[in-house]
GROMACS .gro file of C-alpha atoms in nm:
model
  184
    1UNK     CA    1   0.000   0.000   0.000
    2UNK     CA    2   0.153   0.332  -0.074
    3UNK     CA    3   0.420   0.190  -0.308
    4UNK     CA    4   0.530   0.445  -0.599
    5UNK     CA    5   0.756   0.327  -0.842
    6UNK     CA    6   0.886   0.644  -1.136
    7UNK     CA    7   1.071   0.556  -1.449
    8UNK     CA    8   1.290   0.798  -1.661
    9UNK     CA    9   1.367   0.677  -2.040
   10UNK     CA   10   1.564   0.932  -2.267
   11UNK     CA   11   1.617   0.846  -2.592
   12UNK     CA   12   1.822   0.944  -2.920
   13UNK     CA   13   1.802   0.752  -3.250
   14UNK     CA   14   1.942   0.805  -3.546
   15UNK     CA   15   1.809   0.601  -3.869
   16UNK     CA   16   2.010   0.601  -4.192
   17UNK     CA   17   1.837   0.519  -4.519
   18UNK     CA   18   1.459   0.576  -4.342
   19UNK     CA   19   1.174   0.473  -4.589
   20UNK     CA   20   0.903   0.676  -4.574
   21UNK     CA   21   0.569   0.760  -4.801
   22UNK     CA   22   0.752   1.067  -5.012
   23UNK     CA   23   0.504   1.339  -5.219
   24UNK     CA   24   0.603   1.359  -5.582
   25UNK     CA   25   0.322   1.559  -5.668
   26UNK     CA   26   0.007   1.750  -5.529
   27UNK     CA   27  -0.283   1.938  -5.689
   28UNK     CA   28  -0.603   1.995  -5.477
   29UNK     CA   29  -0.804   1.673  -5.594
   30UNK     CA   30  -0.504   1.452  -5.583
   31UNK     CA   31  -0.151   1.322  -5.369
   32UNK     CA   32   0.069   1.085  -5.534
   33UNK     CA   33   0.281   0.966  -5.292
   34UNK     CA   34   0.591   0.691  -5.312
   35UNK     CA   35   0.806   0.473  -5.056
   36UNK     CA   36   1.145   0.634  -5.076
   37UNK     CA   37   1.451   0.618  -4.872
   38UNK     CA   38   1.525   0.978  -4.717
   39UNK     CA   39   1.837   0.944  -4.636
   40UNK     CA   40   1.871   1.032  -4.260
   41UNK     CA   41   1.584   1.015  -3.980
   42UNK     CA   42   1.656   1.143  -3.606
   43UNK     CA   43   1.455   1.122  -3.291
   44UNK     CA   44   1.491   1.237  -2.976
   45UNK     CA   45   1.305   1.221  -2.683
   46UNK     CA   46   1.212   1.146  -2.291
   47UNK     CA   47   0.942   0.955  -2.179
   48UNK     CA   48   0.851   0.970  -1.750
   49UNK     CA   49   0.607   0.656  -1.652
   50UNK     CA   50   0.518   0.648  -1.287
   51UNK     CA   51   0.210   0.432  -1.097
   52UNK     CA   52   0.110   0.446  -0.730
   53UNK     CA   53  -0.075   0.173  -0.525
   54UNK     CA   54  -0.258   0.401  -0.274
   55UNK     CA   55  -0.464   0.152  -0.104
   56UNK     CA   56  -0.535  -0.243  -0.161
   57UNK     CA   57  -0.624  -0.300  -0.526
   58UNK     CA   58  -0.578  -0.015  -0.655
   59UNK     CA   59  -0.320   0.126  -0.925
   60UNK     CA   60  -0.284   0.467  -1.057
   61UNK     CA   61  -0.045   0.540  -1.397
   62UNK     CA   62   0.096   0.864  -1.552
   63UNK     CA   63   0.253   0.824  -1.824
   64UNK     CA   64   0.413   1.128  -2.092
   65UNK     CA   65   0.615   1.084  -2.343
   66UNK     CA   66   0.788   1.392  -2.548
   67UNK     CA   67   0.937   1.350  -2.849
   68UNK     CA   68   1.131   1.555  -3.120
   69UNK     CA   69   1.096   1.350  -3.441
   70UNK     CA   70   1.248   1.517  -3.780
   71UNK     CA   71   1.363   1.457  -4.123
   72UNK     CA   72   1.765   1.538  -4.087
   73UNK     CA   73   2.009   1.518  -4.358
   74UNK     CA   74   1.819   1.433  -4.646
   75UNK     CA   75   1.987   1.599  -5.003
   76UNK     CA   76   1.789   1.313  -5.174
   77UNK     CA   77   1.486   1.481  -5.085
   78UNK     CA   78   1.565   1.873  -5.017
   79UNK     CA   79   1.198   1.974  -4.934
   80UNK     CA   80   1.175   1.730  -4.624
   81UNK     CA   81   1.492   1.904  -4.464
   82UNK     CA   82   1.408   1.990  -4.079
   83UNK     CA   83   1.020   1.832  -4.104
   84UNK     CA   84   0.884   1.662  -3.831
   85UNK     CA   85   0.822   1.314  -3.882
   86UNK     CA   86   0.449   1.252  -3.948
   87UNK     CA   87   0.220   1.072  -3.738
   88UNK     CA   88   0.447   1.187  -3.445
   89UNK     CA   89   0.301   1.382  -3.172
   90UNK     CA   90   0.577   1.574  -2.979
   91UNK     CA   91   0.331   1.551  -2.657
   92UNK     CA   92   0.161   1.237  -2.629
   93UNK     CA   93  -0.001   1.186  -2.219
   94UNK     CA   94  -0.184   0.954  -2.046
   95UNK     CA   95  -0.360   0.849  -1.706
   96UNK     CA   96  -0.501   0.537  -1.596
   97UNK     CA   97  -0.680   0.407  -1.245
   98UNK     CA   98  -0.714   0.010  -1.232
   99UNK     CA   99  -0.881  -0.151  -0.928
  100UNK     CA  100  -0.900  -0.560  -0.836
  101UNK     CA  101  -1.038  -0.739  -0.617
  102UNK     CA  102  -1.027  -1.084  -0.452
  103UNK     CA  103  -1.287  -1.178  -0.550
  104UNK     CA  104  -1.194  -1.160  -0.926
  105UNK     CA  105  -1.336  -0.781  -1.009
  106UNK     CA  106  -1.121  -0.573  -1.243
  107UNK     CA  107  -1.191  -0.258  -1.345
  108UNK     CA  108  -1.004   0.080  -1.499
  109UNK     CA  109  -1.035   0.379  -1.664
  110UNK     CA  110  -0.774   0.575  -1.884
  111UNK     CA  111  -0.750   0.913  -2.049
  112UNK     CA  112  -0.512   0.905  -2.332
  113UNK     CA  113  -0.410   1.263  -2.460
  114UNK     CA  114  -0.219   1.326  -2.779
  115UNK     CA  115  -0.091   1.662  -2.905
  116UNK     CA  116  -0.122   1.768  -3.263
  117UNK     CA  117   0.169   1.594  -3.548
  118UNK     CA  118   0.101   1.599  -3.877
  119UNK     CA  119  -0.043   1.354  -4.169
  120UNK     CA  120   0.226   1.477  -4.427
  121UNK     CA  121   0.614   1.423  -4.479
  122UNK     CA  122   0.575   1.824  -4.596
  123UNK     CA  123   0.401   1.907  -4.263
  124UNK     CA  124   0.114   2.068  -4.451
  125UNK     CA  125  -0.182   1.857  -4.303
  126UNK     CA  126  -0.218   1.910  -3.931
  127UNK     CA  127  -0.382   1.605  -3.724
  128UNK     CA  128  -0.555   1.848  -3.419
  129UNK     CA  129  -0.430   1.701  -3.054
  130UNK     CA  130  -0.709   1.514  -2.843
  131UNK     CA  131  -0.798   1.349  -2.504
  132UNK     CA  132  -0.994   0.978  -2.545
  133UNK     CA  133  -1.154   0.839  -2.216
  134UNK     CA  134  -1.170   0.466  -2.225
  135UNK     CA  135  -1.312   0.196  -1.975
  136UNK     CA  136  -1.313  -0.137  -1.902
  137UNK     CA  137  -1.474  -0.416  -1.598
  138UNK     CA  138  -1.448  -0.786  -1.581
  139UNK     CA  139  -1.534  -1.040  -1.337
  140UNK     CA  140  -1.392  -1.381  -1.293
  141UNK     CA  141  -1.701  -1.672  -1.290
  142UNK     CA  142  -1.456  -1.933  -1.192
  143UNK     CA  143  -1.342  -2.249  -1.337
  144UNK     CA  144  -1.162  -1.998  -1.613
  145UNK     CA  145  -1.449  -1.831  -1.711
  146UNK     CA  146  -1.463  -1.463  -1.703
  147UNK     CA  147  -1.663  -1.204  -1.840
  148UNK     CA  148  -1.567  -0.840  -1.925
  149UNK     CA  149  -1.733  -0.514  -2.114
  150UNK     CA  150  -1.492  -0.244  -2.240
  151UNK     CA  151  -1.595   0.107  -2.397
  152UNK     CA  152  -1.385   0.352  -2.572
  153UNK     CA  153  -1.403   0.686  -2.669
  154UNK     CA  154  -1.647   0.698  -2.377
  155UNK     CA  155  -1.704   1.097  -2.465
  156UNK     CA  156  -1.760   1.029  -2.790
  157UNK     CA  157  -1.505   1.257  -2.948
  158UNK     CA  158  -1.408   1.356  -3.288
  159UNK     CA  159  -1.044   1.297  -3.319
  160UNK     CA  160  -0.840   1.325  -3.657
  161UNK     CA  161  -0.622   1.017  -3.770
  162UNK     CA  162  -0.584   1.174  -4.115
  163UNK     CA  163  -0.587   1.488  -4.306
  164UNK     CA  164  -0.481   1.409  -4.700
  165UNK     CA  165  -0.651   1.620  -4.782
  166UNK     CA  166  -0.981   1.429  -4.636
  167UNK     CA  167  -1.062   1.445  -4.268
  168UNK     CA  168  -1.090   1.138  -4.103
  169UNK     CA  169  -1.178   1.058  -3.778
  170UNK     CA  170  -1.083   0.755  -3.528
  171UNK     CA  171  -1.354   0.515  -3.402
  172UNK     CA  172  -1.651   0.703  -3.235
  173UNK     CA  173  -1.746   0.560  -2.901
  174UNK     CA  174  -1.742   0.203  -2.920
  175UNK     CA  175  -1.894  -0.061  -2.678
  176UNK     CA  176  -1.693  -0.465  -2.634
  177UNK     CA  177  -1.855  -0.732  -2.440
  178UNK     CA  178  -1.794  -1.094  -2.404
  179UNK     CA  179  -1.721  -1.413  -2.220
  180UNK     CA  180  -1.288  -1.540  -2.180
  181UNK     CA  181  -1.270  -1.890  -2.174
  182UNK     CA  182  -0.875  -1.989  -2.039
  183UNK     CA  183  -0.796  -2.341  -2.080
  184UNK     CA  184  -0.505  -2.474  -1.908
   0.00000   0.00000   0.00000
């Protein structure tokens, strides 16, 4: 009861030869994209994870994870020079509270939070940031039988997950249920 345990990762990666979906051409009705190598890809970042047990049963999780993600070095492919890598958020958070019980109860909640990135390797489509609230119980029946429900997106937001040149959005809010059968 009470125990906190806090973990520090810093990272720096270099990747030589990165492939990557490269824009050869644009008009407003139509991208052409291709897999090419660009040359050099660099990332740097820290990510801080840390979970208490305040009382018996229960967890709690932080999580944050900030990242610096560009195009470096790339003469192959002059326009991407200094771009952030797409589909990388430089802010991406998160929260969780999990509680079980002896009596075979589980249940948790977690709010993921992602800043904005972009959908583009020229940084011109910008994926907005967004906060997702998802849930989940199960109880244990016995003899390896349990049965569990799950929702996400419990607010039901609108979140981009692409932006070329079409919005689209991630799953709306989104119910699971079902019986786990473990055999030994």
């Amino acid at each position: 009861s009470g125990a906190v345990s806090t973990r520090v990762t810093a990272f720096w990666n270099t990747l030589a030869h990165a492939v990557t979906n490269v824009t050869i051409a644009s008009t407003p009705a139509q991208i052409t994209r291709q897999r090419q190598n660009t040359d050099t890809v660099r990332a740097g970042g820290v990510e801080i994870e840390s979970d208490i047990r305040p009382g018996h049963g229960w967890t709690l999780g932080l999580v944050g994870t900030f990242t610096d993600s560009r195009f470096n070095a790339t003469p192959a492919q002059p326009a991407l020079q200094g771009n952030r890598i797409p589909q990388v958020p430089r802010v991406q958070l998160g929260g969780n509270a999990a509680y079980a019980s002896a009596r075979g109860f589980t249940g948790s909640a977690q709010l993921r939070v992602s800043g904005s990135q972009f959908d583009d390797d020229l940084n011109q489509f910008r994926l907005g940031s967004y906060g997702v609230v998802d849930g989940a119980v199960s109880q244990s029946l016995g003899h390896g039988v349990q049965v569990y429900g799950a929702i996400e997106n419990l607010l039901d937001k609108d979140y981009d997950v692409g932006r070329t040149p079409v919005r689209t959005i991630g799953w709306p809010r989104t119910f699971r249920a079902g019986v786990r059968v473990f055999v030994p």
